[in-house]
Amino acid sequence: MPTQEARGTAVISGLGSWLPSRVVDNHELSQRLDTSDEWIRTRTGIAQRHVVAPGESTVDLAVEAGKRALASAGVDRVDLVLLATATPDQLCPGSAPQVAARLGMNGVGALDVNAVCSGFVYALATGAGLISGGVASSVLVIGADTFTTMIDPEDRGTVPIFGDGAGAVVLRSGSADEPGALGPFDLHSDGELAELLWITAGGSKKRQSDDPSEFFLTMQGQAVFRHACARMAESSRAVLERAGLTVSDVDRFVGHQANIRILQGCAKQLGLAADAVVANIEHTGNTSAASIPLALADAARAGDLIPGHRVLLSAFGAGLTWGSTVLTWPNLTPA
Ligand code: COA
C-alpha cells in the first residue's frame, strides 16, 4: 500500500478490451424472433453483438481485458482491482478477487462495483478516490458484463439490444495537469425507478420462483430511453461546469452505448456536434459496464480519439444510476 506521499490524481495509463468470439448478427436473430435487421438498425443502431459461449463467463472476459490494459500500461501489477459488473460469475462472492488471482495478482485488494451500465464510471470514481485518498497508487478498473446470460432468449424487447464484452483501464497516481488525469465526477441515482430495469428473482428478496421469467431482465424501454437522454445530458453539463469547461471545449463524447438514438439525442440536448459522438454500438450492442472502455479502445485504435482530445464520459444504467467525468486523452496504445 502506498504512503501518504504517494497521494495524487488518478491518471489513465493503459487501456485494453476484449470481446467473446461468437458474433450474432441481426439476421440470425430475426430467424428465431419476430424482428428484422431493418427494425433493429433503425431503432437502435445495432447490427451485431458478441455473445459468450456456454461456460464462458464475465470473469473470463474481465481477465482478457485486464491483461491487455496492464500490457498497454507496461505494468504487471497494481495495488487494487475494481471490477464493474452486474453479472458476476456467482451471486456470492464478488468476482474481482478471481480476476485478480487469474491475472497473477493474488493478494491485492479486489472489489466488485455494481452500478450496472454506469458501473465503469462509478468504478473510475472509486479508483480515483482511493488514489487521491492515498489508499492505492495504482488501480486496474475493469468493466465486464455478460447480459446475454440474463435475458429471456424469447424477448424481442431485450435480446436485440444486449451484447457481452469487457474493457479496462489502468489508473496510476499522477498530477492533475497531465494528460489522462481524471477530472471531477458527477454521480447520481434514483432507486424509486429501480423497476424500470429489473430482475425480480434470484436475490435475497426472492431466492426462488416458479416463474422462469422472473429470473430474466425486464425493461420498460421507452421510459428508460427518456431518462437516459435527459440524465446523461444533465450530468454532462454538471461535470463540465465543475471542471470549469463548456460544451465547446469537448472534442469527443463517449456516452454509454445503449442505443444510437440515445447518444444522438443526448448530444443534441447538449449542443454537441454530431462528429464528436463516439459510437461503436453497431458492432457491440449494449455491453453494460464494458461499453465505455470498449468504445474508448475502438476509437483510439481507429484514430478517432487522439492524444490531446478533451473527452467527456457519461453513463446511464439500471438502479437507476448515472454519472460523468472528463479528461484530456493521454498518449497510449490500447491493447
Ligand atoms: N422488432 C420489431 N418490432 C419491435 C421490436 C423488435 N425487436 N421491439 C418492439 N417492437 C415493436 C413494438 O411492439 C411496437 O409495435 P407497435 O407500434 O405495433 O405497438 C413498435 O415496435 C415500437 O415499440 P417501442 O417500444 O415504442 O420502440 P422504441 O422505439 O421505444 O424502441 C427500444 C424500443 C427498446 C429499442 C428503445 O425503447 C430503447 O432503446 N430504450 C432504451 C433501452 C436501454 O437503453 N436499455 C439499457 C439502458 S442502460
Short mmCIF file of C-alpha atoms and ligand atoms in Angstrom, two decimals:
data_model
loop_
_atom_site.label_atom_id
_atom_site.label_comp_id
_atom_site.label_asym_id
_atom_site.label_seq_id
_atom_site.Cartn_x
_atom_site.Cartn_y
_atom_site.Cartn_z
CA MET A 1 0.00 0.00 0.00
CA PRO A 2 1.29 3.50 -0.80
CA THR A 3 2.50 6.05 1.71
CA GLN A 4 0.82 9.44 2.20
CA GLU A 5 3.42 10.99 -0.16
CA ALA A 6 2.10 8.83 -2.99
CA ARG A 7 -1.24 10.67 -2.98
CA GLY A 8 -2.07 12.26 -6.29
CA THR A 9 -4.60 12.48 -9.08
CA ALA A 10 -5.66 9.32 -10.90
CA VAL A 11 -4.23 9.22 -14.44
CA ILE A 12 -5.20 6.70 -17.14
CA SER A 13 -2.01 4.93 -18.23
CA GLY A 14 -3.29 1.82 -20.04
CA LEU A 15 -6.34 0.63 -21.96
CA GLY A 16 -7.47 -2.81 -23.12
CA SER A 17 -10.60 -4.54 -24.35
CA TRP A 18 -11.91 -7.97 -25.20
CA LEU A 19 -14.97 -9.39 -26.92
CA PRO A 20 -16.10 -13.02 -27.00
CA SER A 21 -15.51 -14.61 -30.39
CA ARG A 22 -19.10 -15.59 -31.22
CA VAL A 23 -20.91 -12.91 -33.24
CA VAL A 24 -24.70 -12.90 -33.59
CA ASP A 25 -25.97 -10.57 -36.27
CA ASN A 26 -29.49 -9.20 -36.69
CA HIS A 27 -30.26 -11.65 -39.50
CA GLU A 28 -29.53 -14.58 -37.19
CA LEU A 29 -31.81 -13.07 -34.51
CA SER A 30 -34.63 -12.47 -36.95
CA GLN A 31 -34.67 -16.18 -37.80
CA ARG A 32 -35.82 -17.00 -34.26
CA LEU A 33 -37.53 -13.78 -33.09
CA ASP A 34 -40.33 -11.65 -34.52
CA THR A 35 -37.94 -8.85 -35.54
CA SER A 36 -35.86 -7.71 -38.51
CA ASP A 37 -32.42 -6.32 -39.31
CA GLU A 38 -34.12 -3.16 -40.55
CA TRP A 39 -36.10 -2.62 -37.27
CA ILE A 40 -33.10 -3.23 -35.02
CA ARG A 41 -30.75 -1.00 -37.05
CA THR A 42 -33.25 1.84 -37.34
CA ARG A 43 -34.45 1.80 -33.72
CA THR A 44 -31.10 1.05 -32.01
CA GLY A 45 -28.18 1.41 -34.45
CA ILE A 46 -27.09 -2.16 -33.67
CA ALA A 47 -26.09 -4.59 -36.44
CA GLN A 48 -24.46 -7.35 -34.38
CA ARG A 49 -23.36 -8.23 -30.87
CA HIS A 50 -20.75 -10.59 -29.36
CA VAL A 51 -22.13 -13.36 -27.17
CA VAL A 52 -20.38 -15.64 -24.67
CA ALA A 53 -20.21 -19.36 -25.44
CA PRO A 54 -21.75 -21.78 -22.91
CA GLY A 55 -19.45 -21.82 -19.86
CA GLU A 56 -17.68 -18.60 -20.87
CA SER A 57 -18.20 -16.02 -18.13
CA THR A 58 -17.77 -12.44 -17.00
CA VAL A 59 -14.52 -13.34 -15.20
CA ASP A 60 -13.11 -14.86 -18.42
CA LEU A 61 -13.80 -11.64 -20.34
CA ALA A 62 -12.56 -9.41 -17.49
CA VAL A 63 -9.26 -11.31 -17.29
CA GLU A 64 -8.61 -10.85 -21.02
CA ALA A 65 -9.40 -7.11 -20.95
CA GLY A 66 -7.43 -6.65 -17.72
CA LYS A 67 -4.38 -8.45 -19.15
CA ARG A 68 -4.45 -6.13 -22.16
CA ALA A 69 -4.82 -2.96 -20.07
CA LEU A 70 -1.83 -3.98 -17.92
CA ALA A 71 0.24 -4.64 -21.07
CA SER A 72 -0.84 -1.28 -22.52
CA ALA A 73 0.33 0.43 -19.30
CA GLY A 74 3.57 -1.59 -19.29
CA VAL A 75 2.98 -2.95 -15.76
CA ASP A 76 2.27 -6.43 -14.44
CA ARG A 77 0.82 -5.48 -11.07
CA VAL A 78 -1.42 -2.87 -9.42
CA ASP A 79 -2.44 -2.21 -5.80
CA LEU A 80 -6.14 -2.84 -6.36
CA VAL A 81 -8.55 -4.43 -8.86
CA LEU A 82 -12.02 -2.94 -9.30
CA LEU A 83 -14.49 -4.91 -11.40
CA ALA A 84 -17.58 -3.05 -12.56
CA THR A 85 -20.18 -5.71 -13.27
CA ALA A 86 -23.82 -6.56 -12.67
CA THR A 87 -23.34 -10.09 -13.99
CA PRO A 88 -20.73 -11.64 -11.66
CA ASP A 89 -19.91 -15.33 -12.08
CA GLN A 90 -21.65 -16.10 -8.78
CA LEU A 91 -24.06 -14.07 -6.65
CA CYS A 92 -21.53 -14.56 -3.82
CA PRO A 93 -18.61 -13.87 -3.64
CA GLY A 94 -17.81 -10.91 -5.87
CA SER A 95 -15.80 -11.77 -8.98
CA ALA A 96 -12.94 -9.25 -8.66
CA PRO A 97 -10.78 -11.48 -6.41
CA GLN A 98 -10.94 -14.29 -9.00
CA VAL A 99 -9.96 -11.81 -11.73
CA ALA A 100 -7.01 -10.56 -9.64
CA ALA A 101 -5.85 -14.12 -8.97
CA ARG A 102 -6.05 -15.12 -12.63
CA LEU A 103 -4.07 -12.01 -13.56
CA GLY A 104 -1.24 -13.20 -11.29
CA MET A 105 -2.01 -10.66 -8.57
CA ASN A 106 -3.49 -12.91 -5.89
CA GLY A 107 -3.40 -10.97 -2.62
CA VAL A 108 -4.12 -7.46 -3.88
CA GLY A 109 -7.31 -5.66 -2.87
CA ALA A 110 -10.19 -6.59 -5.15
CA LEU A 111 -13.78 -5.37 -5.18
CA ASP A 112 -16.87 -5.54 -7.40
CA VAL A 113 -18.74 -2.33 -8.17
CA ASN A 114 -22.35 -2.85 -9.22
CA ALA A 115 -23.87 0.21 -10.83
CA VAL A 116 -24.95 -1.81 -13.90
CA CYS A 117 -24.44 0.20 -17.14
CA SER A 118 -22.99 3.13 -15.14
CA GLY A 119 -20.59 0.77 -13.40
CA PHE A 120 -17.45 1.76 -15.28
CA VAL A 121 -17.84 5.48 -14.46
CA TYR A 122 -18.67 4.61 -10.83
CA ALA A 123 -15.62 2.31 -10.63
CA LEU A 124 -13.40 5.01 -12.18
CA ALA A 125 -14.64 7.42 -9.49
CA THR A 126 -13.96 4.81 -6.79
CA GLY A 127 -10.45 4.15 -8.11
CA ALA A 128 -9.71 7.87 -8.45
CA GLY A 129 -10.91 8.48 -4.89
CA LEU A 130 -8.77 5.66 -3.50
CA ILE A 131 -5.72 7.05 -5.30
CA SER A 132 -6.30 10.63 -4.17
CA GLY A 133 -7.00 9.36 -0.63
CA GLY A 134 -3.67 7.55 -0.56
CA VAL A 135 -5.20 4.07 -0.24
CA ALA A 136 -3.76 2.84 -3.56
CA SER A 137 -1.21 4.21 -6.00
CA SER A 138 -2.38 2.10 -8.96
CA VAL A 139 -5.75 0.56 -9.77
CA LEU A 140 -6.96 -1.72 -12.55
CA VAL A 141 -10.55 -0.72 -13.38
CA ILE A 142 -12.40 -3.30 -15.47
CA GLY A 143 -15.92 -3.07 -16.86
CA ALA A 144 -17.24 -6.51 -17.85
CA ASP A 145 -20.73 -7.86 -18.35
CA THR A 146 -22.48 -10.85 -19.90
CA PHE A 147 -26.09 -9.68 -20.01
CA THR A 148 -26.92 -12.16 -22.75
CA THR A 149 -26.95 -14.74 -19.91
CA MET A 150 -29.58 -12.71 -18.00
CA ILE A 151 -32.15 -12.02 -20.71
CA ASP A 152 -35.06 -14.09 -21.92
CA PRO A 153 -33.96 -15.59 -25.26
CA GLU A 154 -37.58 -15.19 -26.47
CA ASP A 155 -37.86 -11.47 -25.58
CA ARG A 156 -37.55 -9.31 -28.67
CA GLY A 157 -37.51 -6.24 -26.41
CA THR A 158 -34.13 -7.08 -24.85
CA VAL A 159 -32.36 -9.71 -26.99
CA PRO A 160 -31.50 -7.34 -29.88
CA ILE A 161 -30.03 -4.75 -27.53
CA PHE A 162 -27.55 -6.57 -25.32
CA GLY A 163 -24.11 -7.98 -26.08
CA ASP A 164 -21.21 -9.23 -23.94
CA GLY A 165 -17.74 -7.76 -23.55
CA ALA A 166 -15.07 -6.24 -21.33
CA GLY A 167 -12.86 -3.16 -21.29
CA ALA A 168 -10.30 -1.97 -18.77
CA VAL A 169 -8.01 0.90 -17.86
CA VAL A 170 -5.02 1.17 -15.53
CA LEU A 171 -5.01 4.19 -13.22
CA ARG A 172 -1.77 5.42 -11.68
CA SER A 173 -1.07 8.26 -9.33
CA GLY A 174 -0.02 11.42 -11.16
CA SER A 175 -0.73 15.13 -11.33
CA ALA A 176 -3.96 16.90 -12.21
CA ASP A 177 -2.44 18.83 -15.12
CA GLU A 178 -1.13 15.86 -17.13
CA PRO A 179 -2.98 14.16 -20.00
CA GLY A 180 -5.06 11.22 -18.78
CA ALA A 181 -5.79 12.84 -15.39
CA LEU A 182 -9.39 12.19 -14.42
CA GLY A 183 -11.31 15.38 -13.82
CA PRO A 184 -14.20 15.85 -11.43
CA PHE A 185 -17.00 13.30 -11.25
CA ASP A 186 -20.76 13.72 -11.16
CA LEU A 187 -22.66 10.67 -9.81
CA HIS A 188 -26.39 10.15 -9.16
CA SER A 189 -29.05 7.51 -8.57
CA ASP A 190 -32.83 7.16 -8.39
CA GLY A 191 -33.81 3.95 -6.59
CA GLU A 192 -37.50 4.84 -6.84
CA LEU A 193 -37.27 3.91 -10.53
CA ALA A 194 -35.39 0.65 -9.97
CA GLU A 195 -38.14 -1.45 -11.52
CA LEU A 196 -37.69 0.15 -14.96
CA LEU A 197 -34.74 -2.23 -15.46
CA TRP A 198 -35.03 -5.13 -13.08
CA ILE A 199 -34.53 -8.83 -12.38
CA THR A 200 -37.23 -9.90 -9.92
CA ALA A 201 -35.92 -13.21 -8.58
CA GLY A 202 -32.60 -14.72 -7.56
CA GLY A 203 -31.59 -12.16 -4.92
CA SER A 204 -32.28 -12.16 -1.17
CA LYS A 205 -35.79 -10.74 -1.61
CA LYS A 206 -36.98 -13.65 -3.73
CA ARG A 207 -34.50 -16.51 -3.97
CA GLN A 208 -36.85 -18.92 -5.77
CA SER A 209 -39.69 -18.54 -8.24
CA ASP A 210 -41.87 -20.94 -10.20
CA ASP A 211 -41.98 -18.34 -12.97
CA PRO A 212 -38.76 -18.60 -15.02
CA SER A 213 -39.34 -15.13 -16.50
CA GLU A 214 -38.67 -13.63 -13.03
CA PHE A 215 -35.00 -14.58 -13.39
CA PHE A 216 -34.67 -12.55 -16.58
CA LEU A 217 -34.07 -8.82 -17.04
CA THR A 218 -37.25 -6.85 -17.69
CA MET A 219 -37.05 -3.40 -19.24
CA GLN A 220 -39.54 -0.58 -19.79
CA GLY A 221 -37.74 0.59 -22.90
CA GLN A 222 -39.42 3.90 -23.65
CA ALA A 223 -39.19 5.22 -20.07
CA VAL A 224 -35.55 4.12 -19.85
CA PHE A 225 -34.86 5.85 -23.16
CA ARG A 226 -36.24 9.20 -21.95
CA HIS A 227 -34.37 9.06 -18.64
CA ALA A 228 -31.10 8.03 -20.31
CA CYS A 229 -31.08 11.03 -22.68
CA ALA A 230 -32.06 13.58 -20.02
CA ARG A 231 -29.88 12.30 -17.17
CA MET A 232 -26.70 11.91 -19.27
CA ALA A 233 -27.16 15.43 -20.64
CA GLU A 234 -27.76 16.90 -17.14
CA SER A 235 -24.78 15.07 -15.68
CA SER A 236 -22.54 16.07 -18.58
CA ARG A 237 -23.40 19.74 -18.04
CA ALA A 238 -22.77 19.41 -14.30
CA VAL A 239 -19.36 17.80 -14.70
CA LEU A 240 -18.25 20.33 -17.33
CA GLU A 241 -19.26 23.17 -15.04
CA ARG A 242 -17.36 21.59 -12.14
CA ALA A 243 -14.29 21.32 -14.40
CA GLY A 244 -14.60 24.96 -15.50
CA LEU A 245 -15.32 23.88 -19.08
CA THR A 246 -18.13 24.37 -21.58
CA VAL A 247 -19.61 22.12 -24.25
CA SER A 248 -17.45 23.85 -26.87
CA ASP A 249 -14.34 22.51 -25.07
CA VAL A 250 -15.43 18.89 -25.73
CA ASP A 251 -13.77 17.09 -28.67
CA ARG A 252 -15.25 13.64 -28.06
CA PHE A 253 -18.37 12.48 -26.23
CA VAL A 254 -18.12 8.85 -25.14
CA GLY A 255 -21.55 8.03 -23.74
CA HIS A 256 -22.86 4.66 -22.62
CA GLN A 257 -23.58 2.68 -25.79
CA ALA A 258 -27.24 1.75 -25.18
CA ASN A 259 -28.89 2.98 -28.36
CA ILE A 260 -27.52 5.23 -31.13
CA ARG A 261 -30.64 7.39 -30.80
CA ILE A 262 -29.91 7.93 -27.07
CA LEU A 263 -26.35 9.05 -27.90
CA GLN A 264 -27.56 11.35 -30.66
CA GLY A 265 -30.42 12.71 -28.52
CA CYS A 266 -28.07 13.43 -25.64
CA ALA A 267 -25.55 15.14 -27.95
CA LYS A 268 -28.38 17.26 -29.39
CA GLN A 269 -29.60 18.27 -25.91
CA LEU A 270 -26.03 19.27 -25.06
CA GLY A 271 -25.47 21.13 -28.32
CA LEU A 272 -22.55 18.89 -29.28
CA ALA A 273 -21.50 18.45 -32.91
CA ALA A 274 -22.57 15.10 -34.38
CA ASP A 275 -18.96 14.17 -35.19
CA ALA A 276 -18.00 14.49 -31.51
CA VAL A 277 -20.11 11.42 -30.71
CA VAL A 278 -18.08 8.22 -30.39
CA ALA A 279 -20.17 5.17 -31.26
CA ASN A 280 -19.23 1.52 -31.66
CA ILE A 281 -22.67 0.17 -30.76
CA GLU A 282 -23.22 -1.04 -34.32
CA HIS A 283 -20.89 -3.98 -33.75
CA THR A 284 -21.12 -4.48 -29.96
CA GLY A 285 -24.69 -3.75 -28.85
CA ASN A 286 -25.13 -2.61 -25.24
CA THR A 287 -22.32 -4.25 -23.23
CA SER A 288 -23.35 -2.57 -19.96
CA ALA A 289 -20.32 -1.76 -17.77
CA ALA A 290 -17.96 -2.65 -20.63
CA SER A 291 -19.43 -0.19 -23.09
CA ILE A 292 -17.41 2.96 -22.31
CA PRO A 293 -13.93 1.34 -22.15
CA LEU A 294 -14.77 -0.70 -25.28
CA ALA A 295 -15.80 2.48 -27.11
CA LEU A 296 -12.63 4.26 -25.93
CA ALA A 297 -10.43 1.40 -27.13
CA ASP A 298 -12.16 1.14 -30.50
CA ALA A 299 -12.00 4.92 -31.08
CA ALA A 300 -8.34 5.13 -30.03
CA ARG A 301 -7.42 2.22 -32.34
CA ALA A 302 -9.28 3.85 -35.23
CA GLY A 303 -7.51 7.21 -34.67
CA ASP A 304 -10.84 8.87 -33.90
CA LEU A 305 -9.61 9.57 -30.36
CA ILE A 306 -6.17 11.15 -30.26
CA PRO A 307 -3.86 12.49 -27.56
CA GLY A 308 -4.97 15.96 -26.51
CA HIS A 309 -8.66 15.44 -27.26
CA ARG A 310 -10.88 16.55 -24.41
CA VAL A 311 -13.15 13.60 -23.72
CA LEU A 312 -16.47 13.67 -21.90
CA LEU A 313 -17.57 10.29 -20.47
CA SER A 314 -21.20 9.86 -19.45
CA ALA A 315 -23.08 6.72 -18.41
CA PHE A 316 -26.61 5.73 -17.50
CA GLY A 317 -27.99 2.44 -16.27
CA ALA A 318 -30.25 0.36 -14.09
CA GLY A 319 -30.62 1.41 -10.49
CA LEU A 320 -31.27 3.93 -11.85
CA THR A 321 -27.70 5.23 -11.82
CA TRP A 322 -25.86 7.78 -13.92
CA GLY A 323 -22.65 9.76 -13.88
CA SER A 324 -19.95 11.57 -15.85
CA THR A 325 -16.34 12.64 -15.86
CA VAL A 326 -14.00 14.50 -18.19
CA LEU A 327 -10.33 14.14 -19.13
CA THR A 328 -7.72 15.03 -21.73
CA TRP A 329 -6.85 11.94 -23.74
CA PRO A 330 -3.33 10.66 -22.99
CA ASN A 331 -0.73 9.18 -25.32
CA LEU A 332 -1.28 5.44 -25.02
CA THR A 333 -1.68 2.42 -27.26
CA PRO A 334 -4.73 0.29 -26.49
CA ALA A 335 -4.15 -3.45 -26.40
N1 COA B 1 -38.55 -5.93 -33.55
C1 COA B 1 -39.62 -5.45 -34.20
N2 COA B 1 -40.55 -4.70 -33.61
C2 COA B 1 -40.41 -4.42 -32.30
C3 COA B 1 -39.31 -4.90 -31.56
C4 COA B 1 -38.36 -5.68 -32.25
N3 COA B 1 -37.26 -6.19 -31.63
N4 COA B 1 -39.42 -4.46 -30.29
C5 COA B 1 -40.54 -3.73 -30.23
N5 COA B 1 -41.15 -3.70 -31.45
C6 COA B 1 -42.37 -3.03 -31.85
C7 COA B 1 -43.31 -2.77 -30.69
O1 COA B 1 -44.12 -3.88 -30.43
C8 COA B 1 -44.07 -1.58 -31.20
O2 COA B 1 -45.07 -2.03 -32.10
P1 COA B 1 -46.48 -1.30 -32.19
O3 COA B 1 -46.18 0.12 -32.64
O4 COA B 1 -47.20 -2.11 -33.22
O5 COA B 1 -47.07 -1.37 -30.82
C9 COA B 1 -43.06 -0.80 -32.02
O6 COA B 1 -42.01 -1.75 -32.34
C10 COA B 1 -42.44 0.35 -31.29
O7 COA B 1 -42.07 -0.09 -29.97
P2 COA B 1 -41.38 0.85 -28.95
O8 COA B 1 -41.18 0.12 -27.66
O9 COA B 1 -42.09 2.17 -28.94
O10 COA B 1 -39.97 1.05 -29.67
P3 COA B 1 -38.88 2.10 -29.35
O11 COA B 1 -38.66 2.98 -30.49
O12 COA B 1 -39.05 2.72 -27.99
O13 COA B 1 -37.59 1.19 -29.27
C11 COA B 1 -36.15 0.25 -27.62
C12 COA B 1 -37.50 0.16 -28.27
C13 COA B 1 -36.08 -0.83 -26.53
C14 COA B 1 -35.09 -0.01 -28.66
C15 COA B 1 -35.95 1.66 -27.01
O14 COA B 1 -37.08 1.98 -26.21
C16 COA B 1 -34.72 1.78 -26.19
O15 COA B 1 -33.63 1.70 -26.69
N6 COA B 1 -34.87 2.01 -24.88
C17 COA B 1 -33.75 2.13 -24.01
C18 COA B 1 -33.19 0.79 -23.71
C19 COA B 1 -31.89 0.88 -22.98
O16 COA B 1 -31.11 1.73 -23.25
N7 COA B 1 -31.68 -0.04 -22.03
C20 COA B 1 -30.49 -0.13 -21.30
C21 COA B 1 -30.25 1.09 -20.52
S1 COA B 1 -28.70 1.02 -19.77
#
